[in-house]
Amino acid sequence: LSLHDALPIFKASMARLQGKRVASRVETAVAIDFVAFNEAEYHHAPDRKVAAYIPAGYISEASQRIPAYRQLAELTSLKELQALTAQWRDRFGRPPQEVETLLLCTELKLQAHRAGCASLEIRDHKIMLLRNNDYIMMGGKFPRVREKSPPKDRLLEALALLRQL
C-alpha cells in the first residue's frame, strides 16, 4: 500500500478518532446487462456490450490499476468521484471511453446509494431498484430505458431517474 493510497484511510481513521462522522462504504450492488466490467467480458461480446473498465493503455502498470479500482470502490460521494476524476485526468491524461463509462456506472451506484437503494439492476431495458426489500415501481411497472438508444444514453436515462428519487 503506497502512501498515496493510504492517505484517505488515514484521514478517515483520524476523523473517527476526533469524533467526526465519516461516510460509510457504499454497499449498493450494480448489475447492468449491456455493460462489460472487464476486458475479457467485453471481448466476448463487443457487439452487445459497452466497455467499463480501466484499460492497460490508460493506466499501464497493474500496480497502479488495482489501487485505482480500489479508489473507485471506496468512494462515498459524488464530490469524491469528481475529485478522483480530476486526479486521474491530471495523472494519466484524458480518460478513454471505457473509463468514462466506468465513471458513469460509479455515479449510478453512488446515486442509487443516495436514494437508499440496496441494488440497481438494468436488465432487458428494465431498471430494477431495490429499496427496503421492495422494488421501486412506477405505475405498477419497472421504469425502462429506451431499447434502441446507445448504451451511454441508456445509462444517462437511468441516472436521470435516480436523481429524481
mmCIF file of N, CA, C and O in Angstrom, residues 39-108:
data_model
loop_
_atom_site.group_PDB
_atom_site.id
_atom_site.type_symbol
_atom_site.label_atom_id
_atom_site.label_comp_id
_atom_site.label_asym_id
_atom_site.label_seq_id
_atom_site.Cartn_x
_atom_site.Cartn_y
_atom_site.Cartn_z
ATOM 1 N N GLU A 39 -12.286 -6.519 -19.353
ATOM 2 C CA GLU A 39 -11.871 -6.622 -20.750
ATOM 3 C C GLU A 39 -12.266 -7.952 -21.388
ATOM 4 O O GLU A 39 -12.719 -7.990 -22.529
ATOM 5 N N ALA A 40 -12.129 -9.044 -20.648
ATOM 6 C CA ALA A 40 -12.466 -10.368 -21.196
ATOM 7 C C ALA A 40 -13.950 -10.449 -21.546
ATOM 8 O O ALA A 40 -14.325 -10.952 -22.614
ATOM 9 N N GLU A 41 -14.789 -9.941 -20.665
ATOM 10 C CA GLU A 41 -16.235 -9.954 -20.924
ATOM 11 C C GLU A 41 -16.564 -9.102 -22.153
ATOM 12 O O GLU A 41 -17.391 -9.477 -22.979
ATOM 13 N N TYR A 42 -15.896 -7.961 -22.270
ATOM 14 C CA TYR A 42 -16.152 -7.082 -23.415
ATOM 15 C C TYR A 42 -15.735 -7.750 -24.723
ATOM 16 O O TYR A 42 -16.481 -7.733 -25.706
ATOM 17 N N HIS A 43 -14.568 -8.368 -24.753
ATOM 18 C CA HIS A 43 -14.092 -9.003 -25.983
ATOM 19 C C HIS A 43 -14.919 -10.226 -26.363
ATOM 20 O O HIS A 43 -14.924 -10.630 -27.523
ATOM 21 N N HIS A 44 -15.618 -10.772 -25.399
ATOM 22 C CA HIS A 44 -16.502 -11.916 -25.669
ATOM 23 C C HIS A 44 -17.784 -11.468 -26.384
ATOM 24 O O HIS A 44 -18.367 -12.242 -27.143
ATOM 25 N N ALA A 45 -18.220 -10.216 -26.143
ATOM 26 C CA ALA A 45 -19.470 -9.737 -26.752
ATOM 27 C C ALA A 45 -19.397 -8.249 -27.079
ATOM 28 O O ALA A 45 -20.216 -7.459 -26.602
ATOM 29 N N PRO A 46 -18.432 -7.803 -27.911
ATOM 30 C CA PRO A 46 -18.279 -6.374 -28.176
ATOM 31 C C PRO A 46 -19.455 -5.755 -28.930
ATOM 32 O O PRO A 46 -19.666 -4.546 -28.848
ATOM 33 N N ASP A 47 -20.233 -6.556 -29.617
ATOM 34 C CA ASP A 47 -21.377 -6.024 -30.350
ATOM 35 C C ASP A 47 -22.610 -5.844 -29.458
ATOM 36 O O ASP A 47 -23.538 -5.130 -29.821
ATOM 37 N N ARG A 48 -22.610 -6.460 -28.271
ATOM 38 C CA ARG A 48 -23.775 -6.384 -27.379
ATOM 39 C C ARG A 48 -23.509 -5.593 -26.105
ATOM 40 O O ARG A 48 -24.434 -5.272 -25.374
ATOM 41 N N LYS A 49 -22.240 -5.309 -25.832
ATOM 42 C CA LYS A 49 -21.909 -4.665 -24.563
ATOM 43 C C LYS A 49 -21.006 -3.458 -24.776
ATOM 44 O O LYS A 49 -20.261 -3.388 -25.730
ATOM 45 N N VAL A 50 -21.103 -2.536 -23.840
ATOM 46 C CA VAL A 50 -20.213 -1.382 -23.812
ATOM 47 C C VAL A 50 -19.177 -1.641 -22.714
ATOM 48 O O VAL A 50 -19.491 -2.224 -21.674
ATOM 49 N N ALA A 51 -17.946 -1.243 -22.967
ATOM 50 C CA ALA A 51 -16.841 -1.497 -22.040
ATOM 51 C C ALA A 51 -16.815 -0.477 -20.902
ATOM 52 O O ALA A 51 -16.981 0.719 -21.130
ATOM 53 N N ALA A 52 -16.592 -0.980 -19.670
ATOM 54 C CA ALA A 52 -16.491 -0.129 -18.489
ATOM 55 C C ALA A 52 -15.404 -0.688 -17.577
ATOM 56 O O ALA A 52 -15.683 -1.411 -16.625
ATOM 57 N N TYR A 53 -14.169 -0.384 -17.905
ATOM 58 C CA TYR A 53 -13.031 -0.850 -17.117
ATOM 59 C C TYR A 53 -11.857 0.083 -17.387
ATOM 60 O O TYR A 53 -11.956 0.993 -18.211
ATOM 61 N N ILE A 54 -10.764 -0.147 -16.683
ATOM 62 C CA ILE A 54 -9.566 0.665 -16.871
ATOM 63 C C ILE A 54 -8.604 -0.122 -17.762
ATOM 64 O O ILE A 54 -8.007 -1.097 -17.307
ATOM 65 N N PRO A 55 -8.459 0.265 -19.024
ATOM 66 C CA PRO A 55 -7.559 -0.477 -19.916
ATOM 67 C C PRO A 55 -6.088 -0.206 -19.600
ATOM 68 O O PRO A 55 -5.728 0.856 -19.077
ATOM 69 N N ALA A 56 -5.261 -1.169 -19.935
ATOM 70 C CA ALA A 56 -3.819 -1.037 -19.714
ATOM 71 C C ALA A 56 -3.242 0.136 -20.500
ATOM 72 O O ALA A 56 -2.217 0.692 -20.114
ATOM 73 N N GLY A 57 -3.892 0.515 -21.581
ATOM 74 C CA GLY A 57 -3.423 1.658 -22.355
ATOM 75 C C GLY A 57 -3.605 2.983 -21.634
ATOM 76 O O GLY A 57 -2.969 3.976 -21.980
ATOM 77 N N TYR A 58 -4.472 3.016 -20.623
ATOM 78 C CA TYR A 58 -4.701 4.242 -19.856
ATOM 79 C C TYR A 58 -3.830 4.265 -18.600
ATOM 80 O O TYR A 58 -3.135 5.244 -18.333
ATOM 81 N N ILE A 59 -3.886 3.195 -17.818
ATOM 82 C CA ILE A 59 -3.013 3.043 -16.653
ATOM 83 C C ILE A 59 -2.228 1.758 -16.905
ATOM 84 O O ILE A 59 -2.761 0.662 -16.735
ATOM 85 N N SER A 60 -0.997 1.920 -17.353
ATOM 86 C CA SER A 60 -0.246 0.771 -17.858
ATOM 87 C C SER A 60 0.189 -0.222 -16.786
ATOM 88 O O SER A 60 0.219 -1.420 -17.030
ATOM 89 N N GLU A 61 0.516 0.235 -15.628
ATOM 90 C CA GLU A 61 1.022 -0.641 -14.576
ATOM 91 C C GLU A 61 -0.122 -1.229 -13.754
ATOM 92 O O GLU A 61 -0.954 -0.493 -13.227
ATOM 93 N N ALA A 62 -0.135 -2.542 -13.635
ATOM 94 C CA ALA A 62 -1.149 -3.208 -12.804
ATOM 95 C C ALA A 62 -1.056 -2.719 -11.359
ATOM 96 O O ALA A 62 -2.074 -2.609 -10.674
ATOM 97 N N SER A 63 0.152 -2.380 -10.931
ATOM 98 C CA SER A 63 0.350 -1.890 -9.559
ATOM 99 C C SER A 63 -0.315 -0.524 -9.341
ATOM 100 O O SER A 63 -0.477 -0.094 -8.205
ATOM 101 N N GLN A 64 -0.711 0.148 -10.426
ATOM 102 C CA GLN A 64 -1.454 1.402 -10.326
ATOM 103 C C GLN A 64 -2.942 1.187 -10.633
ATOM 104 O O GLN A 64 -3.790 1.882 -10.081
ATOM 105 N N ARG A 65 -3.245 0.242 -11.525
ATOM 106 C CA ARG A 65 -4.644 -0.032 -11.876
ATOM 107 C C ARG A 65 -5.424 -0.604 -10.695
ATOM 108 O O ARG A 65 -6.564 -0.216 -10.447
ATOM 109 N N ILE A 66 -4.822 -1.532 -9.974
ATOM 110 C CA ILE A 66 -5.513 -2.162 -8.843
ATOM 111 C C ILE A 66 -5.896 -1.122 -7.786
ATOM 112 O O ILE A 66 -7.057 -1.069 -7.371
ATOM 113 N N PRO A 67 -4.983 -0.251 -7.362
ATOM 114 C CA PRO A 67 -5.395 0.798 -6.419
ATOM 115 C C PRO A 67 -6.440 1.756 -7.011
ATOM 116 O O PRO A 67 -7.292 2.267 -6.286
ATOM 117 N N ALA A 68 -6.405 1.968 -8.326
ATOM 118 C CA ALA A 68 -7.403 2.838 -8.959
ATOM 119 C C ALA A 68 -8.798 2.231 -8.802
ATOM 120 O O ALA A 68 -9.759 2.936 -8.485
ATOM 121 N N TYR A 69 -8.905 0.923 -9.013
ATOM 122 C CA TYR A 69 -10.197 0.253 -8.804
ATOM 123 C C TYR A 69 -10.610 0.345 -7.333
ATOM 124 O O TYR A 69 -11.790 0.540 -7.021
ATOM 125 N N ARG A 70 -9.655 0.208 -6.434
ATOM 126 C CA ARG A 70 -9.964 0.303 -5.005
ATOM 127 C C ARG A 70 -10.465 1.715 -4.674
ATOM 128 O O ARG A 70 -11.427 1.885 -3.923
ATOM 129 N N GLN A 71 -9.821 2.725 -5.263
ATOM 130 C CA GLN A 71 -10.273 4.103 -5.039
ATOM 131 C C GLN A 71 -11.722 4.264 -5.469
ATOM 132 O O GLN A 71 -12.521 4.885 -4.769
ATOM 133 N N LEU A 72 -12.068 3.714 -6.615
ATOM 134 C CA LEU A 72 -13.458 3.783 -7.091
ATOM 135 C C LEU A 72 -14.409 3.101 -6.115
ATOM 136 O O LEU A 72 -15.477 3.626 -5.798
ATOM 137 N N ALA A 73 -14.031 1.929 -5.645
ATOM 138 C CA ALA A 73 -14.893 1.158 -4.752
ATOM 139 C C ALA A 73 -15.096 1.850 -3.407
ATOM 140 O O ALA A 73 -16.130 1.646 -2.760
ATOM 141 N N GLU A 74 -14.141 2.662 -2.998
ATOM 142 C CA GLU A 74 -14.211 3.301 -1.689
ATOM 143 C C GLU A 74 -14.877 4.674 -1.710
ATOM 144 O O GLU A 74 -15.032 5.299 -0.660
ATOM 145 N N LEU A 75 -15.292 5.149 -2.869
ATOM 146 C CA LEU A 75 -15.949 6.444 -2.951
ATOM 147 C C LEU A 75 -17.267 6.417 -2.189
ATOM 148 O O LEU A 75 -17.996 5.421 -2.218
ATOM 149 N N THR A 76 -17.584 7.534 -1.536
ATOM 150 C CA THR A 76 -18.850 7.614 -0.798
ATOM 151 C C THR A 76 -19.720 8.787 -1.245
ATOM 152 O O THR A 76 -20.834 8.932 -0.763
ATOM 153 N N SER A 77 -19.213 9.623 -2.159
ATOM 154 C CA SER A 77 -20.000 10.783 -2.580
ATOM 155 C C SER A 77 -19.646 11.188 -4.012
ATOM 156 O O SER A 77 -18.583 10.839 -4.531
ATOM 157 N N LEU A 78 -20.540 11.952 -4.602
ATOM 158 C CA LEU A 78 -20.300 12.474 -5.949
ATOM 159 C C LEU A 78 -19.133 13.462 -5.948
ATOM 160 O O LEU A 78 -18.378 13.529 -6.911
ATOM 161 N N LYS A 79 -18.984 14.185 -4.861
ATOM 162 C CA LYS A 79 -17.862 15.127 -4.739
ATOM 163 C C LYS A 79 -16.533 14.365 -4.801
ATOM 164 O O LYS A 79 -15.594 14.796 -5.474
ATOM 165 N N GLU A 80 -16.459 13.229 -4.119
ATOM 166 C CA GLU A 80 -15.244 12.410 -4.158
ATOM 167 C C GLU A 80 -15.011 11.867 -5.570
ATOM 168 O O GLU A 80 -13.869 11.789 -6.018
ATOM 169 N N LEU A 81 -16.089 11.490 -6.257
ATOM 170 C CA LEU A 81 -15.971 10.995 -7.635
ATOM 171 C C LEU A 81 -15.410 12.089 -8.538
ATOM 172 O O LEU A 81 -14.524 11.827 -9.354
ATOM 173 N N GLN A 82 -15.900 13.305 -8.404
ATOM 174 C CA GLN A 82 -15.394 14.420 -9.204
ATOM 175 C C GLN A 82 -13.917 14.668 -8.923
ATOM 176 O O GLN A 82 -13.132 14.904 -9.839
ATOM 177 N N ALA A 83 -13.537 14.602 -7.654
ATOM 178 C CA ALA A 83 -12.132 14.823 -7.287
ATOM 179 C C ALA A 83 -11.244 13.712 -7.857
ATOM 180 O O ALA A 83 -10.156 13.990 -8.375
ATOM 181 N N LEU A 84 -11.703 12.470 -7.786
ATOM 182 C CA LEU A 84 -10.928 11.359 -8.321
ATOM 183 C C LEU A 84 -10.794 11.470 -9.835
ATOM 184 O O LEU A 84 -9.715 11.248 -10.387
ATOM 185 N N THR A 85 -11.882 11.845 -10.495
ATOM 186 C CA THR A 85 -11.840 12.022 -11.950
ATOM 187 C C THR A 85 -10.809 13.089 -12.328
ATOM 188 O O THR A 85 -10.015 12.889 -13.246
ATOM 189 N N ALA A 86 -10.809 14.202 -11.604
ATOM 190 C CA ALA A 86 -9.836 15.272 -11.869
ATOM 191 C C ALA A 86 -8.409 14.789 -11.597
ATOM 192 O O ALA A 86 -7.488 15.083 -12.369
ATOM 193 N N GLN A 87 -8.246 14.027 -10.529
ATOM 194 C CA GLN A 87 -6.919 13.481 -10.196
ATOM 195 C C GLN A 87 -6.424 12.565 -11.310
ATOM 196 O O GLN A 87 -5.267 12.652 -11.723
ATOM 197 N N TRP A 88 -7.284 11.680 -11.813
ATOM 198 C CA TRP A 88 -6.889 10.772 -12.889
ATOM 199 C C TRP A 88 -6.546 11.545 -14.157
ATOM 200 O O TRP A 88 -5.606 11.207 -14.864
ATOM 201 N N ARG A 89 -7.321 12.586 -14.473
ATOM 202 C CA ARG A 89 -7.028 13.397 -15.660
ATOM 203 C C ARG A 89 -5.637 14.028 -15.547
ATOM 204 O O ARG A 89 -4.883 14.045 -16.512
ATOM 205 N N ASP A 90 -5.339 14.556 -14.363
ATOM 206 C CA ASP A 90 -4.029 15.180 -14.140
ATOM 207 C C ASP A 90 -2.902 14.161 -14.231
ATOM 208 O O ASP A 90 -1.849 14.442 -14.797
ATOM 209 N N ARG A 91 -3.128 12.992 -13.684
ATOM 210 C CA ARG A 91 -2.068 11.988 -13.580
ATOM 211 C C ARG A 91 -1.891 11.140 -14.841
ATOM 212 O O ARG A 91 -0.774 10.828 -15.242
ATOM 213 N N PHE A 92 -3.028 10.766 -15.482
ATOM 214 C CA PHE A 92 -2.969 9.818 -16.597
ATOM 215 C C PHE A 92 -3.449 10.389 -17.931
ATOM 216 O O PHE A 92 -3.366 9.730 -18.951
ATOM 217 N N GLY A 93 -3.987 11.604 -17.918
ATOM 218 C CA GLY A 93 -4.497 12.201 -19.144
ATOM 219 C C GLY A 93 -5.995 11.990 -19.298
ATOM 220 O O GLY A 93 -6.672 11.498 -18.396
ATOM 221 N N ARG A 94 -6.481 12.382 -20.444
ATOM 222 C CA ARG A 94 -7.917 12.271 -20.730
ATOM 223 C C ARG A 94 -8.329 10.793 -20.728
ATOM 224 O O ARG A 94 -7.725 9.985 -21.435
ATOM 225 N N PRO A 95 -9.373 10.450 -19.953
ATOM 226 C CA PRO A 95 -9.790 9.044 -19.887
ATOM 227 C C PRO A 95 -10.395 8.571 -21.209
ATOM 228 O O PRO A 95 -11.156 9.307 -21.842
ATOM 229 N N PRO A 96 -10.096 7.332 -21.593
ATOM 230 C CA PRO A 96 -10.736 6.765 -22.785
ATOM 231 C C PRO A 96 -12.192 6.426 -22.483
ATOM 232 O O PRO A 96 -12.639 6.462 -21.329
ATOM 233 N N GLN A 97 -12.928 6.060 -23.518
ATOM 234 C CA GLN A 97 -14.355 5.782 -23.380
ATOM 235 C C GLN A 97 -14.642 4.708 -22.328
ATOM 236 O O GLN A 97 -15.612 4.816 -21.583
ATOM 237 N N GLU A 98 -13.803 3.684 -22.243
ATOM 238 C CA GLU A 98 -14.021 2.619 -21.253
ATOM 239 C C GLU A 98 -14.035 3.184 -19.835
ATOM 240 O O GLU A 98 -14.871 2.800 -19.010
ATOM 241 N N VAL A 99 -13.123 4.091 -19.558
ATOM 242 C CA VAL A 99 -13.033 4.695 -18.225
ATOM 243 C C VAL A 99 -14.196 5.652 -18.007
ATOM 244 O O VAL A 99 -14.785 5.694 -16.918
ATOM 245 N N GLU A 100 -14.550 6.426 -19.035
ATOM 246 C CA GLU A 100 -15.700 7.335 -18.917
ATOM 247 C C GLU A 100 -16.959 6.546 -18.550
ATOM 248 O O GLU A 100 -17.740 6.971 -17.697
ATOM 249 N N THR A 101 -17.142 5.394 -19.191
ATOM 250 C CA THR A 101 -18.312 4.564 -18.899
ATOM 251 C C THR A 101 -18.230 4.005 -17.480
ATOM 252 O O THR A 101 -19.229 3.960 -16.763
ATOM 253 N N LEU A 102 -17.050 3.594 -17.052
ATOM 254 C CA LEU A 102 -16.859 3.097 -15.686
ATOM 255 C C LEU A 102 -17.193 4.191 -14.673
ATOM 256 O O LEU A 102 -17.855 3.935 -13.662
ATOM 257 N N LEU A 103 -16.749 5.412 -14.941
ATOM 258 C CA LEU A 103 -17.052 6.532 -14.042
ATOM 259 C C LEU A 103 -18.551 6.820 -14.011
ATOM 260 O O LEU A 103 -19.114 7.107 -12.946
ATOM 261 N N LEU A 104 -19.212 6.709 -15.149
ATOM 262 C CA LEU A 104 -20.658 6.906 -15.209
ATOM 263 C C LEU A 104 -21.378 5.820 -14.403
ATOM 264 O O LEU A 104 -22.324 6.103 -13.663
ATOM 265 N N CYS A 105 -20.928 4.583 -14.509
ATOM 266 C CA CYS A 105 -21.517 3.490 -13.728
ATOM 267 C C CYS A 105 -21.287 3.699 -12.233
ATOM 268 O O CYS A 105 -22.154 3.384 -11.415
ATOM 269 N N THR A 106 -20.136 4.254 -11.877
ATOM 270 C CA THR A 106 -19.853 4.573 -10.476
ATOM 271 C C THR A 106 -20.790 5.666 -9.986
ATOM 272 O O THR A 106 -21.305 5.601 -8.868
ATOM 273 N N GLU A 107 -21.054 6.653 -10.827
ATOM 274 C CA GLU A 107 -22.011 7.695 -10.460
ATOM 275 C C GLU A 107 -23.404 7.099 -10.261
ATOM 276 O O GLU A 107 -24.115 7.476 -9.333
ATOM 277 N N LEU A 108 -23.791 6.162 -11.128
ATOM 278 C CA LEU A 108 -25.075 5.473 -10.950
ATOM 279 C C LEU A 108 -25.127 4.788 -9.583
ATOM 280 O O LEU A 108 -26.137 4.868 -8.871
#
